[in-house]
Coordinates of N, CA and C in Angstrom, one line a residue:
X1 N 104.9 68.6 146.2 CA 105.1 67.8 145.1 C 105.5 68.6 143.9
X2 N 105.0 69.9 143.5 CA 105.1 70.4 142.6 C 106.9 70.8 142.7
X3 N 106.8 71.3 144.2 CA 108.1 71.8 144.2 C 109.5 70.5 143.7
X4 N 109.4 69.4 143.9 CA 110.0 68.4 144.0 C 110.0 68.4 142.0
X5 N 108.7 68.2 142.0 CA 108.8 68.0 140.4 C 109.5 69.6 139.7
X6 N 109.6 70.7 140.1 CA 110.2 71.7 139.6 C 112.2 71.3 139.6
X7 N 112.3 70.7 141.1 CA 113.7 70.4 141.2 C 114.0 69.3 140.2
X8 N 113.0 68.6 140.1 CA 113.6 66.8 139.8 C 113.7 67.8 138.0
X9 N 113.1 68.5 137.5 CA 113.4 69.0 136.0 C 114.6 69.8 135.8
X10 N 115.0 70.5 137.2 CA 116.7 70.9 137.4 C 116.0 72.3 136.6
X11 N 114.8 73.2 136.3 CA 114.3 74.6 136.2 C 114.9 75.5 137.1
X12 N 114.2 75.2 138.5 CA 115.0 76.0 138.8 C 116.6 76.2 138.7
X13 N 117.2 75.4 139.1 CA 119.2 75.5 139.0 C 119.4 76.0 137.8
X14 N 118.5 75.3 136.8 CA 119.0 76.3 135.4 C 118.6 77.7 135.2
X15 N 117.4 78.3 135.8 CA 117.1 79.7 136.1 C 117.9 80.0 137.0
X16 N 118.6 79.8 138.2 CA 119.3 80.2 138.9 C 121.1 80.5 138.2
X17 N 121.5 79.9 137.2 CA 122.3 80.1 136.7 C 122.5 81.2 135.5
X18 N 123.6 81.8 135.9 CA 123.5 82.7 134.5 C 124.8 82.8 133.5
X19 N 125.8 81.6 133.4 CA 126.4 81.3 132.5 C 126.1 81.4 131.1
X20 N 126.7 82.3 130.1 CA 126.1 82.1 128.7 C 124.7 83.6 129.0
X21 N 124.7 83.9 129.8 CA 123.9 84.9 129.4 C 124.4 86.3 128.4
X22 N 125.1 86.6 128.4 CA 125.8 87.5 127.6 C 126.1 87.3 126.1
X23 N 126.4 85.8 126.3 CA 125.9 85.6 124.3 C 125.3 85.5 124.4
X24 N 124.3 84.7 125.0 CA 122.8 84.7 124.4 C 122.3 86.1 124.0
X25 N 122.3 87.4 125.2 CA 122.2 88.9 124.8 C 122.5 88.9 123.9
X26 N 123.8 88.6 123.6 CA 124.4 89.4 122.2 C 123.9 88.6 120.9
X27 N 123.7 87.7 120.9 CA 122.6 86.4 119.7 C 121.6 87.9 119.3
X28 N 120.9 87.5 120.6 CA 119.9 88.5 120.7 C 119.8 89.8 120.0
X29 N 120.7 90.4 120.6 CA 120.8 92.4 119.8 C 121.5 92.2 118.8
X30 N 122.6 91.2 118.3 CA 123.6 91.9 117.0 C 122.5 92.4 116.1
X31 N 121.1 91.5 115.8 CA 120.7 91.6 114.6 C 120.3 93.3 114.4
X32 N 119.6 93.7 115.3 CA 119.1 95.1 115.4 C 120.4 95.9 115.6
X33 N 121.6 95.5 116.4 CA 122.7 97.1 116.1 C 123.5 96.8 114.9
X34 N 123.5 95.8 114.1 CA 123.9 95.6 112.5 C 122.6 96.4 111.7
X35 N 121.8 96.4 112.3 CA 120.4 96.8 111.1 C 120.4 98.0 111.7
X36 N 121.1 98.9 112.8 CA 120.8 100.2 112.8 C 122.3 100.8 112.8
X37 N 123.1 100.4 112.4 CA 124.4 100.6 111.6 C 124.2 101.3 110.4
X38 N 123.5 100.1 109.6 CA 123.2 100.0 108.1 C 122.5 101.3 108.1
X39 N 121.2 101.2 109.0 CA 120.7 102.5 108.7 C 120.9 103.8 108.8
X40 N 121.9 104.0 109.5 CA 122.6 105.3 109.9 C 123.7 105.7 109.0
X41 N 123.8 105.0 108.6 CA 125.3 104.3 107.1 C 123.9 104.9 106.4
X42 N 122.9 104.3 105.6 CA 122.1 104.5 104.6 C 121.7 106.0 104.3
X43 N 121.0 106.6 105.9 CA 120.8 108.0 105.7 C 121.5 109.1 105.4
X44 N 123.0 108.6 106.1 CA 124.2 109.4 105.8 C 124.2 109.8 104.6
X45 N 124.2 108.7 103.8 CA 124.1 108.8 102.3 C 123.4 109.3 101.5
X46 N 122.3 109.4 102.0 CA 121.4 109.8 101.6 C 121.4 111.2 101.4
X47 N 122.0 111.3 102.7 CA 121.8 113.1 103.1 C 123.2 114.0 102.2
X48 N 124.1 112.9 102.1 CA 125.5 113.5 101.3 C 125.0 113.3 99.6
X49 N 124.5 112.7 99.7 CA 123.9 113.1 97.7 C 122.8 114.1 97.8
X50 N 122.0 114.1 98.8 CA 121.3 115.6 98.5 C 121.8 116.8 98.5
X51 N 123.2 116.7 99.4 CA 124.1 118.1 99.9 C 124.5 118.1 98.1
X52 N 125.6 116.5 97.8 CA 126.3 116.7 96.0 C 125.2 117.5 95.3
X53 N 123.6 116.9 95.5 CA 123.2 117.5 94.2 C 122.4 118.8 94.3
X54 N 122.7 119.9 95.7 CA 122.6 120.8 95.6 C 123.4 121.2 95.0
X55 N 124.8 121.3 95.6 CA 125.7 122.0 95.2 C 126.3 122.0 93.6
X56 N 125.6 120.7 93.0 CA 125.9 120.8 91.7 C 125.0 121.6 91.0
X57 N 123.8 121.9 91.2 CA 122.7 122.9 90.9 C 123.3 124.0 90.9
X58 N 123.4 124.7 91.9 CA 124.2 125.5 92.3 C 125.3 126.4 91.5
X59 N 126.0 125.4 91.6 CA 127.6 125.5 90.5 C 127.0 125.3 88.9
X60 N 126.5 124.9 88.5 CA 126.1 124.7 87.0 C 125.2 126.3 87.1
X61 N 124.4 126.7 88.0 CA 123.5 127.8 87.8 C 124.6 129.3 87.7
X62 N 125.1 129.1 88.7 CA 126.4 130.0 88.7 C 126.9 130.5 87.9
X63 N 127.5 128.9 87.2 CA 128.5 129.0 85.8 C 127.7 129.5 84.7
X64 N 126.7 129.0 84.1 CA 125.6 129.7 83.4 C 125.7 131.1 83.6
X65 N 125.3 131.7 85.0 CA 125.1 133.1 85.0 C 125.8 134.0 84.9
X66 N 127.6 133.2 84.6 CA 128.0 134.2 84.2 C 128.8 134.7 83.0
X67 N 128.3 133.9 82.1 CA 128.6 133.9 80.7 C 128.0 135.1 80.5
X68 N 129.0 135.5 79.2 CA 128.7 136.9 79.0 C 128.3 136.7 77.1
X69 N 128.7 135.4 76.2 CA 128.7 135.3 75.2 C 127.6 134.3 75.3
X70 N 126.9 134.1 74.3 CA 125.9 133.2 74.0 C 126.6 131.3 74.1
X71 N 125.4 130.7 75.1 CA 126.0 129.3 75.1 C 124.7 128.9 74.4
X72 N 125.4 127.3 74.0 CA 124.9 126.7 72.9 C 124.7 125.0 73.7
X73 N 124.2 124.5 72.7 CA 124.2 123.2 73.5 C 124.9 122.1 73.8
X74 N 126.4 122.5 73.0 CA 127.6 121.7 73.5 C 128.2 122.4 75.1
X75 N 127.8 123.8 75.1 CA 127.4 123.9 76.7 C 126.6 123.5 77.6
X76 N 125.3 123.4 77.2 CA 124.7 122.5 78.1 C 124.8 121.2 78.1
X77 N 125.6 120.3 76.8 CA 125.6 119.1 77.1 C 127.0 118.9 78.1
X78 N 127.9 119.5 78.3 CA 129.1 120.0 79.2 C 128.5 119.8 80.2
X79 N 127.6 120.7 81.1 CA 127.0 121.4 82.2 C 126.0 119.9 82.7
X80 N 125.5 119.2 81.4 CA 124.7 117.5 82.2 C 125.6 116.9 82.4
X81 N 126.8 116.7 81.9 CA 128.0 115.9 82.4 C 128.6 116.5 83.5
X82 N 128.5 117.7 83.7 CA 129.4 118.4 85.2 C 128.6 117.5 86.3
X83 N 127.2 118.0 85.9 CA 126.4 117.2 87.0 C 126.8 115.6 87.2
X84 N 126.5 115.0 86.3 CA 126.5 113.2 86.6 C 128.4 113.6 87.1
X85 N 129.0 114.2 86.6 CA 130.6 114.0 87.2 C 130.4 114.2 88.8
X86 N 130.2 115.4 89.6 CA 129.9 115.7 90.6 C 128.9 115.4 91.7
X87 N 127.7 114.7 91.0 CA 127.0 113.7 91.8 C 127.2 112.3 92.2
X88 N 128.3 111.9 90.5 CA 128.7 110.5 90.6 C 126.6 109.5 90.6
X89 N 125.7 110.1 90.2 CA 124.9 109.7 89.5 C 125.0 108.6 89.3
X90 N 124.3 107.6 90.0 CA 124.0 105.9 89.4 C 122.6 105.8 87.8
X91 N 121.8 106.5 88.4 CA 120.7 106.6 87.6 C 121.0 107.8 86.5
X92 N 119.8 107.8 85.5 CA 119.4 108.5 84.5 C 119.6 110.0 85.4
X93 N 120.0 111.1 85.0 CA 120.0 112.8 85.1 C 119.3 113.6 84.4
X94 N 119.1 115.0 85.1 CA 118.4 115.7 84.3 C 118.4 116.6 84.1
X95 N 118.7 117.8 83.3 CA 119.2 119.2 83.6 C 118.4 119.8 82.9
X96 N 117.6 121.3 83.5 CA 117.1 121.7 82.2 C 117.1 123.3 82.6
X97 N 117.8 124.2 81.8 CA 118.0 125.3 82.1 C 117.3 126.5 81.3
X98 N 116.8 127.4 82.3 CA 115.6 128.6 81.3 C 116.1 129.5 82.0
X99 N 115.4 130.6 80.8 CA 116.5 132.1 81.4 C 114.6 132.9 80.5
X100 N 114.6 133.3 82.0 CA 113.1 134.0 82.0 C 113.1 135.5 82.2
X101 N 112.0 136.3 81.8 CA 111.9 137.7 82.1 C 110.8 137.8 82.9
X102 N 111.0 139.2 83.6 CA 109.5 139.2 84.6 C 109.4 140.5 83.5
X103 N 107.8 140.5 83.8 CA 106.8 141.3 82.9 C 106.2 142.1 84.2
X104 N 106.0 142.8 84.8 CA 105.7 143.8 85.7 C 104.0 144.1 85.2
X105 N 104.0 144.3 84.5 CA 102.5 144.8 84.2 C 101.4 143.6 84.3
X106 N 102.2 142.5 83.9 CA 101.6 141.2 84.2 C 101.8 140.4 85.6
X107 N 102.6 140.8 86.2 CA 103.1 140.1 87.3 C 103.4 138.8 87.0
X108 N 104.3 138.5 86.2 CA 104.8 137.3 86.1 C 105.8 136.8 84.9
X109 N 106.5 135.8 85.2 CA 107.4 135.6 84.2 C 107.4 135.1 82.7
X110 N 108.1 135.0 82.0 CA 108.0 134.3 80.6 C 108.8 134.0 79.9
X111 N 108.8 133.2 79.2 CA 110.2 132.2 78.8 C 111.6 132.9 78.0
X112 N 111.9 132.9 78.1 CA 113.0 134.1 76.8 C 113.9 132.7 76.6
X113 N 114.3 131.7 76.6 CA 114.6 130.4 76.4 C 114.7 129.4 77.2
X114 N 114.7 128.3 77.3 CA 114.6 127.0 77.8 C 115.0 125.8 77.2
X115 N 116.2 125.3 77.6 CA 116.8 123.7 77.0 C 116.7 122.7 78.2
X116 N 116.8 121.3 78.1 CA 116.9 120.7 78.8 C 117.6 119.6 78.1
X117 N 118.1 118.5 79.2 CA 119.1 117.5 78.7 C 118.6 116.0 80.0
X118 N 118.4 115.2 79.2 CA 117.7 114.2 80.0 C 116.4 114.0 79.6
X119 N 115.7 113.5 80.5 CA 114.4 113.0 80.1 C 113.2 114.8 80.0
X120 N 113.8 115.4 81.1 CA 112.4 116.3 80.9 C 112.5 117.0 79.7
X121 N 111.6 118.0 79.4 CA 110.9 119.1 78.4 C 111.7 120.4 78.6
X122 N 111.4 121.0 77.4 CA 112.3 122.7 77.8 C 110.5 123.1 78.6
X123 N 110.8 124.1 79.4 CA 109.6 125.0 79.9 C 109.0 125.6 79.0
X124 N 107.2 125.8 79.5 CA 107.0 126.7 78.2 C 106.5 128.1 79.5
X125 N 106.1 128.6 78.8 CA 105.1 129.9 79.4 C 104.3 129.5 80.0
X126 N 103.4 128.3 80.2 CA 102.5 128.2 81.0 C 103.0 127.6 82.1
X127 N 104.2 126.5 82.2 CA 104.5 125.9 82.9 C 105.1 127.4 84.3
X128 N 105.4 127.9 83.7 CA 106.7 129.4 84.0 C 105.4 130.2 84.8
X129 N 104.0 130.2 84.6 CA 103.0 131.0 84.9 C 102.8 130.2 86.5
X130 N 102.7 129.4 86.8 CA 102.6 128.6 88.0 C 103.8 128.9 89.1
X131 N 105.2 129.3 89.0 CA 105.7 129.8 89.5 C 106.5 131.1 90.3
X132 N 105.3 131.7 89.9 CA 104.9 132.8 91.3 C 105.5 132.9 92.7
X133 N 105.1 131.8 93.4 CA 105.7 131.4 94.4 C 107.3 131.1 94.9
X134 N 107.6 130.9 93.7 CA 108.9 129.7 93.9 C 110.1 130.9 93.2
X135 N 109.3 132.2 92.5 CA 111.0 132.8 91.8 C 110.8 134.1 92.9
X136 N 111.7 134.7 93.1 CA 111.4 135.9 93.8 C 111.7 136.9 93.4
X137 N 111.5 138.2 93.6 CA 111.1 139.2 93.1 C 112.0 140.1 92.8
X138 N 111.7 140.3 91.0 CA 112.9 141.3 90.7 C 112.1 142.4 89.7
X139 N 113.2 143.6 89.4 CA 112.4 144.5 88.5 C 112.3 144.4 87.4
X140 N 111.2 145.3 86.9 CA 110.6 144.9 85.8 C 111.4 144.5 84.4
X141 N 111.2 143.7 83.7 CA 111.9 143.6 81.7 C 113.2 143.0 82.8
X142 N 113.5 142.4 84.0 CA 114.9 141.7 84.1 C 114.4 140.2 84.0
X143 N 116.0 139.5 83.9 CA 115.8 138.3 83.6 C 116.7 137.5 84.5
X144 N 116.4 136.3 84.7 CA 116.5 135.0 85.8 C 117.1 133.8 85.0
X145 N 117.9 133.4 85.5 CA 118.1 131.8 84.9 C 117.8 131.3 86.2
X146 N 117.2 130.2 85.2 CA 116.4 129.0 86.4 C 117.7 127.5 85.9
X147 N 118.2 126.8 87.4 CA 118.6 125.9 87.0 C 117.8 124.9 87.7
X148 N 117.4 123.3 86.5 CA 116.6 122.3 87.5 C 117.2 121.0 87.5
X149 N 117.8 120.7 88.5 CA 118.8 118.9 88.2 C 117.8 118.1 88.9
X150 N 117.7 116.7 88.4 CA 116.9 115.7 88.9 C 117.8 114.8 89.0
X151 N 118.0 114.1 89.8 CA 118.8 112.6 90.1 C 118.3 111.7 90.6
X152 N 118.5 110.6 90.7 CA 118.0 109.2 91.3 C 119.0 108.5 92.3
X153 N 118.4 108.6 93.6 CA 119.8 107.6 94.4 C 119.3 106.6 94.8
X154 N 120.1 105.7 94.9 CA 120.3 104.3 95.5 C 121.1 104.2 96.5
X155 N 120.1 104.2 98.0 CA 121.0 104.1 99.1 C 121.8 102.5 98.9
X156 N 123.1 102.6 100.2 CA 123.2 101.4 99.8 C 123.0 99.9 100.7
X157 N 121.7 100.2 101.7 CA 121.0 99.4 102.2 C 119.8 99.7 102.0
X158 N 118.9 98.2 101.7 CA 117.4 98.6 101.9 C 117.2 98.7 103.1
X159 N 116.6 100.2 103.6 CA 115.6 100.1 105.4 C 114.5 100.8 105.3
X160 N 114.2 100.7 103.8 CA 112.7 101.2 103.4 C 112.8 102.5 102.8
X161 N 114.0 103.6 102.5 CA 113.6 104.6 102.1 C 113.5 104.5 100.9
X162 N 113.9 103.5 99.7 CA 113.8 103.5 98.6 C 114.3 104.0 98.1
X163 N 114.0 104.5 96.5 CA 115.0 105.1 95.1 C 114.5 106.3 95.7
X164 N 115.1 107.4 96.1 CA 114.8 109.1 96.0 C 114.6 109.7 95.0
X165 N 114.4 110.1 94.4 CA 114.1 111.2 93.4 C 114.9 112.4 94.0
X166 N 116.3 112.6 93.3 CA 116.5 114.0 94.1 C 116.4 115.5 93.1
X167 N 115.6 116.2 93.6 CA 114.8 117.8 92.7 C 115.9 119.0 93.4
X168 N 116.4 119.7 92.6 CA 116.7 121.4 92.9 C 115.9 122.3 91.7
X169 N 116.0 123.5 92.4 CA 115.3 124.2 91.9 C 115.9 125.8 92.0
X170 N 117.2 125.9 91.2 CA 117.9 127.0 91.4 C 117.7 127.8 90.8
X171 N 117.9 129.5 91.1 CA 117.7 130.7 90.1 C 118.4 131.9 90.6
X172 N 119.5 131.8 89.6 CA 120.0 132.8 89.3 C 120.6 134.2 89.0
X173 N 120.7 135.4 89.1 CA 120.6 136.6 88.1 C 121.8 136.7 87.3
X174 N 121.5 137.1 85.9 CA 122.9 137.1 85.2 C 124.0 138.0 85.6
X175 N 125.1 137.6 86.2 CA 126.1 138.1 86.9 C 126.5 139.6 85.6
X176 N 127.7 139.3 84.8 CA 128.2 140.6 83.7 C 127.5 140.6 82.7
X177 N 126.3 140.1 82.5 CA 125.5 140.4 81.1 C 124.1 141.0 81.3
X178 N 123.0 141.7 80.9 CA 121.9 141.9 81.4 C 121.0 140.3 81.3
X179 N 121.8 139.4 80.0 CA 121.2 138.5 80.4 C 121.5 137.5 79.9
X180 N 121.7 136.1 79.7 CA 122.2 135.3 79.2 C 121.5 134.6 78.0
X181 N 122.3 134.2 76.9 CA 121.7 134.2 75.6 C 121.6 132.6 75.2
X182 N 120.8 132.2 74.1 CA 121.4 130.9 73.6 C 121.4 130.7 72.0
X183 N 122.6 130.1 71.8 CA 122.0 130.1 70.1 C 122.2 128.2 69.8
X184 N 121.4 127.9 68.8 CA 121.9 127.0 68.3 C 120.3 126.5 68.7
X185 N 120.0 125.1 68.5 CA 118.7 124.1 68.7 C 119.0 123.8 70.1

């Protein structure tokens, strides 16, 4: 009886048939190979504004180090535009460049100047005292330019990674000068 009532509902012939199966599959997956498109599209991007805002670190630290005359702050306001030019920057930027000494007797470094352009602070001595770790090691009374760029990206799908915060943290040695100067506020 059951079998009769499975026929009389025509289940099985319709399970037995497989017309339309292939759109229906495809109903089925577009949504997930469009949504893992996007996200492979999204990380790419992701990953190519971390490479821009190395290399803009980088290049701004470079160019800094190898001035041989004192820069001023229409140079560094130059050097926060190189960056937003070469990251192409949707968000707020941040640049903030210090040119430190290491003290040998003290084992550690200390400010000999610090500007910034953007939201953060110039460095002070104490902040400069915590980085031990992060500058590497040179001889004594020499000096380092630190370059630090901050950016903000906006992939351009949401798949959860959100606004990134992108951080470098470059350092330099002054190429033809023993060290690089600043005048002006």
């Amino acid at each position: 009886m059951s079998r009769k009532r499975l026929n009389f509902f025509g289940l099985r012939r319709f399970a037995s048939h497989e017309d339309g199966s292939v759109s229906l599959e495809a109903l089925i997956l577009m949504p997930l190979v469009l949504w893992v498109y996007a996200a492979m599209f999204s990380i790419f991007e992701t990953y190519e504004e971390y490479s821009l805002n190395q290399k803009a670190a980088f290049t701004i630290g470079d160019m800094i180090s190898r001035e041989t005359l004192p820069i001023d702050s229409d140079y560094l306001g130059g050097a926060h535009d190189l960056l937003d030019y070469i990251t192409q920057s949707q968000g707020p930027s941040t640049l903030r460049v210090s040119s430190l000494q290491y003290d040998k007797k003290q084992n550690r470094f200390y400010v000999h100047w610090s500007r910034a352009r953007g939201a953060d602070s110039a460095v002070t001595d104490a902040d400069v005292a915590s980085w031990t770790n992060r500058l590497p090691s040179i001889p004594d009374d020499e000096y380092i330019v630190v370059t630090e760029t901050t950016t903000t990206f906006t992939p351009p799908f949401n798949i959860g990674l959100g606004q990134p915060e992108i951080k470098n943290f470059v350092f330099t040695r002054p190429r033809y000068a023993p060290r690089v100067l600043y005048t002006g506020r």
